Amino acid sequence: MVGPTSLQTFKKHHILNMEIDNMRILKLSLSAVLALFILGACSPQETANAVNGADNSSQPEPVCTSCGVIRAVNPITQQGDSSGAGAVIGAIVGGVAGNQVGGGSGQDIATAAGAVGGAFLGNTIERNRGSSTYYEVVIDMETGGQQVINVPDATGISAGVPVRVQGGVITIR
């Protein structure tokens, strides 16, 4: 039979064994936490180049020195030269037409007015026939500043279009 003293002894040993087991678990846990801290200290450090998780170790994109965006396309009309032939022919035609109007001194005034008006109109027609239109293209360059290129035809280019400029030639990117 088991007496009260042997039961008390058993309980004491059992409690003592539990306390020893708890201490072993505590030591093991502290050792594991300490090992994690030591291993964490051995890991590679973040560099100052890393921003928001981005990899900045590669070189930055090179800037295109010949690239830009069209700011404006302005048509420019250049007046042609006048040799005077248009004015002479216009004066003759206008004088003849004015001579057909009225009679007496009114006819003389109409002839003079027709000649002056015809000369002006003939000169204007001659200048317009020799005129030309070209286009001034204003480009905001990616490197800063602007370039202005004159082209005879602006088909396909307008404000906001990205372009490349090489040797005065505009190509759409």
GROMACS .gro file of C-alpha atoms in nm:
model
  173
    1MET     CA    1   0.000   0.000   0.000
    2VAL     CA    2   0.098   0.347  -0.073
    3GLY     CA    3   0.105   0.573   0.221
    4PRO     CA    4   0.056   0.945   0.242
    5THR     CA    5   0.427   1.008   0.259
    6SER     CA    6   0.500   0.826  -0.061
    7LEU     CA    7   0.219   1.018  -0.237
    8GLN     CA    8   0.357   1.344  -0.108
    9THR     CA    9   0.703   1.246  -0.222
   10PHE     CA   10   0.567   1.154  -0.565
   11LYS     CA   11   0.390   1.492  -0.594
   12LYS     CA   12   0.707   1.676  -0.492
   13HIS     CA   13   0.914   1.491  -0.753
   14HIS     CA   14   0.647   1.544  -1.017
   15ILE     CA   15   0.630   1.920  -0.945
   16LEU     CA   16   1.008   1.939  -0.941
   17ASN     CA   17   1.028   1.759  -1.278
   18MET     CA   18   0.769   1.999  -1.423
   19GLU     CA   19   0.969   2.300  -1.304
   20ILE     CA   20   1.284   2.155  -1.460
   21ASP     CA   21   1.098   2.094  -1.788
   22ASN     CA   22   0.964   2.452  -1.785
   23MET     CA   23   1.316   2.585  -1.732
   24ARG     CA   24   1.448   2.374  -2.020
   25ILE     CA   25   1.171   2.510  -2.248
   26LEU     CA   26   1.250   2.866  -2.136
   27LYS     CA   27   1.624   2.817  -2.203
   28LEU     CA   28   1.552   2.662  -2.541
   29SER     CA   29   1.317   2.951  -2.635
   30LEU     CA   30   1.569   3.214  -2.527
   31SER     CA   31   1.842   3.035  -2.723
   32ALA     CA   32   1.622   3.031  -3.035
   33VAL     CA   33   1.542   3.404  -3.005
   34LEU     CA   34   1.910   3.486  -2.951
   35ALA     CA   35   2.005   3.278  -3.257
   36LEU     CA   36   1.749   3.468  -3.469
   37PHE     CA   37   1.895   3.802  -3.360
   38ILE     CA   38   2.248   3.687  -3.439
   39LEU     CA   39   2.144   3.555  -3.782
   40GLY     CA   40   1.956   3.878  -3.852
   41ALA     CA   41   2.271   4.078  -3.784
   42CYS     CA   42   2.457   3.865  -4.039
   43SER     CA   43   2.213   3.942  -4.323
   44PRO     CA   44   2.312   4.197  -4.591
   45GLN     CA   45   2.220   4.555  -4.511
   46GLU     CA   46   1.988   4.765  -4.728
   47THR     CA   47   2.183   5.015  -4.935
   48ALA     CA   48   2.109   5.384  -4.965
   49ASN     CA   49   2.035   5.330  -5.337
   50ALA     CA   50   1.723   5.126  -5.267
   51VAL     CA   51   1.420   5.353  -5.258
   52ASN     CA   52   1.074   5.206  -5.213
   53GLY     CA   53   1.204   4.863  -5.304
   54ALA     CA   54   1.325   4.979  -5.647
   55ASP     CA   55   1.653   4.851  -5.782
   56ASN     CA   56   1.860   5.160  -5.857
   57SER     CA   57   2.181   4.974  -5.929
   58SER     CA   58   2.134   5.005  -6.306
   59GLN     CA   59   2.238   5.316  -6.496
   60PRO     CA   60   1.972   5.585  -6.558
   61GLU     CA   61   1.806   5.601  -6.899
   62PRO     CA   62   2.018   5.805  -7.140
   63VAL     CA   63   1.859   6.133  -7.247
   64CYS     CA   64   1.787   6.160  -7.619
   65THR     CA   65   1.962   6.482  -7.722
   66SER     CA   66   1.786   6.497  -8.059
   67CYS     CA   67   1.435   6.420  -7.928
   68GLY     CA   68   1.154   6.659  -7.849
   69VAL     CA   69   0.783   6.732  -7.873
   70ILE     CA   70   0.626   6.972  -8.122
   71ARG     CA   71   0.495   7.282  -7.948
   72ALA     CA   72   0.350   7.463  -8.253
   73VAL     CA   73   0.327   7.454  -8.632
   74ASN     CA   74   0.295   7.806  -8.780
   75PRO     CA   75   0.223   7.861  -9.152
   76ILE     CA   76   0.434   8.143  -9.299
   77THR     CA   77   0.343   8.297  -9.635
   78GLN     CA   78   0.629   8.463  -9.815
   79GLN     CA   79   0.524   8.722 -10.074
   80GLY     CA   80   0.672   8.688 -10.419
   81ASP     CA   81   0.863   8.962 -10.598
   82SER     CA   82   0.697   9.204 -10.834
   83SER     CA   83   0.867   9.289 -11.162
   84GLY     CA   84   0.613   9.560 -11.245
   85ALA     CA   85   0.471   9.372 -11.543
   86GLY     CA   86   0.154   9.291 -11.347
   87ALA     CA   87   0.106   9.659 -11.266
   88VAL     CA   88   0.155   9.765 -11.630
   89ILE     CA   89  -0.084   9.503 -11.767
   90GLY     CA   90  -0.335   9.581 -11.489
   91ALA     CA   91  -0.316   9.956 -11.566
   92ILE     CA   92  -0.383   9.895 -11.937
   93VAL     CA   93  -0.677   9.660 -11.872
   94GLY     CA   94  -0.818   9.890 -11.601
   95GLY     CA   95  -0.780  10.199 -11.823
   96VAL     CA   96  -0.959  10.030 -12.114
   97ALA     CA   97  -1.238   9.911 -11.883
   98GLY     CA   98  -1.271  10.257 -11.724
   99ASN     CA   99  -1.283  10.422 -12.067
  100GLN     CA  100  -1.597  10.222 -12.145
  101VAL     CA  101  -1.784  10.392 -11.860
  102GLY     CA  102  -1.948  10.732 -11.889
  103GLY     CA  103  -1.877  11.015 -12.127
  104GLY     CA  104  -1.688  11.346 -12.129
  105SER     CA  105  -1.494  11.436 -11.816
  106GLY     CA  106  -1.656  11.144 -11.627
  107GLN     CA  107  -1.505  10.911 -11.881
  108ASP     CA  108  -1.158  11.060 -11.818
  109ILE     CA  109  -1.198  11.010 -11.442
  110ALA     CA  110  -1.321  10.652 -11.493
  111THR     CA  111  -1.027  10.580 -11.724
  112ALA     CA  112  -0.776  10.716 -11.467
  113ALA     CA  113  -0.944  10.529 -11.179
  114GLY     CA  114  -0.952  10.207 -11.385
  115ALA     CA  115  -0.582  10.246 -11.469
  116VAL     CA  116  -0.483  10.304 -11.102
  117GLY     CA  117  -0.707  10.023 -10.973
  118GLY     CA  118  -0.590   9.788 -11.249
  119ALA     CA  119  -0.224   9.864 -11.171
  120PHE     CA  120  -0.278   9.787 -10.802
  121LEU     CA  121  -0.473   9.469 -10.876
  122GLY     CA  122  -0.222   9.353 -11.140
  123ASN     CA  123   0.071   9.407 -10.902
  124THR     CA  124  -0.108   9.213 -10.622
  125ILE     CA  125  -0.187   8.922 -10.854
  126GLU     CA  126   0.175   8.907 -10.973
  127ARG     CA  127   0.307   8.902 -10.613
  128ASN     CA  128   0.059   8.634 -10.503
  129ARG     CA  129   0.149   8.409 -10.795
  130GLY     CA  130   0.511   8.416 -10.685
  131SER     CA  131   0.433   8.371 -10.314
  132SER     CA  132   0.506   8.053 -10.123
  133THR     CA  133   0.398   7.904  -9.793
  134TYR     CA  134   0.626   7.714  -9.559
  135TYR     CA  135   0.579   7.599  -9.201
  136GLU     CA  136   0.774   7.705  -8.894
  137VAL     CA  137   0.783   7.406  -8.653
  138VAL     CA  138   0.866   7.492  -8.290
  139ILE     CA  139   1.001   7.191  -8.094
  140ASP     CA  140   1.054   7.166  -7.716
  141MET     CA  141   1.369   6.954  -7.682
  142GLU     CA  142   1.398   6.687  -7.408
  143THR     CA  143   1.734   6.833  -7.304
  144GLY     CA  144   1.576   7.177  -7.258
  145GLY     CA  145   1.545   7.469  -7.494
  146GLN     CA  146   1.370   7.489  -7.828
  147GLN     CA  147   1.451   7.434  -8.192
  148VAL     CA  148   1.272   7.601  -8.481
  149ILE     CA  149   1.278   7.416  -8.814
  150ASN     CA  150   1.124   7.547  -9.137
  151VAL     CA  151   0.964   7.279  -9.356
  152PRO     CA  152   0.784   7.305  -9.692
  153ASP     CA  153   0.510   7.058  -9.591
  154ALA     CA  154   0.365   6.999  -9.244
  155THR     CA  155   0.157   6.693  -9.329
  156GLY     CA  156   0.140   6.455  -9.032
  157ILE     CA  157   0.296   6.689  -8.777
  158SER     CA  158   0.104   6.889  -8.519
  159ALA     CA  159   0.141   7.012  -8.162
  160GLY     CA  160   0.209   6.735  -7.911
  161VAL     CA  161   0.370   6.490  -8.155
  162PRO     CA  162   0.703   6.340  -8.033
  163VAL     CA  163   0.981   6.386  -8.291
  164ARG     CA  164   1.354   6.345  -8.350
  165VAL     CA  165   1.554   6.628  -8.514
  166GLN     CA  166   1.874   6.542  -8.700
  167GLY     CA  167   2.045   6.774  -8.943
  168GLY     CA  168   1.740   6.999  -8.970
  169VAL     CA  169   1.517   6.702  -9.065
  170ILE     CA  170   1.215   6.617  -8.849
  171THR     CA  171   1.109   6.253  -8.813
  172ILE     CA  172   0.814   6.134  -8.608
  173ARG     CA  173   0.906   5.893  -8.326
   0.00000   0.00000   0.00000
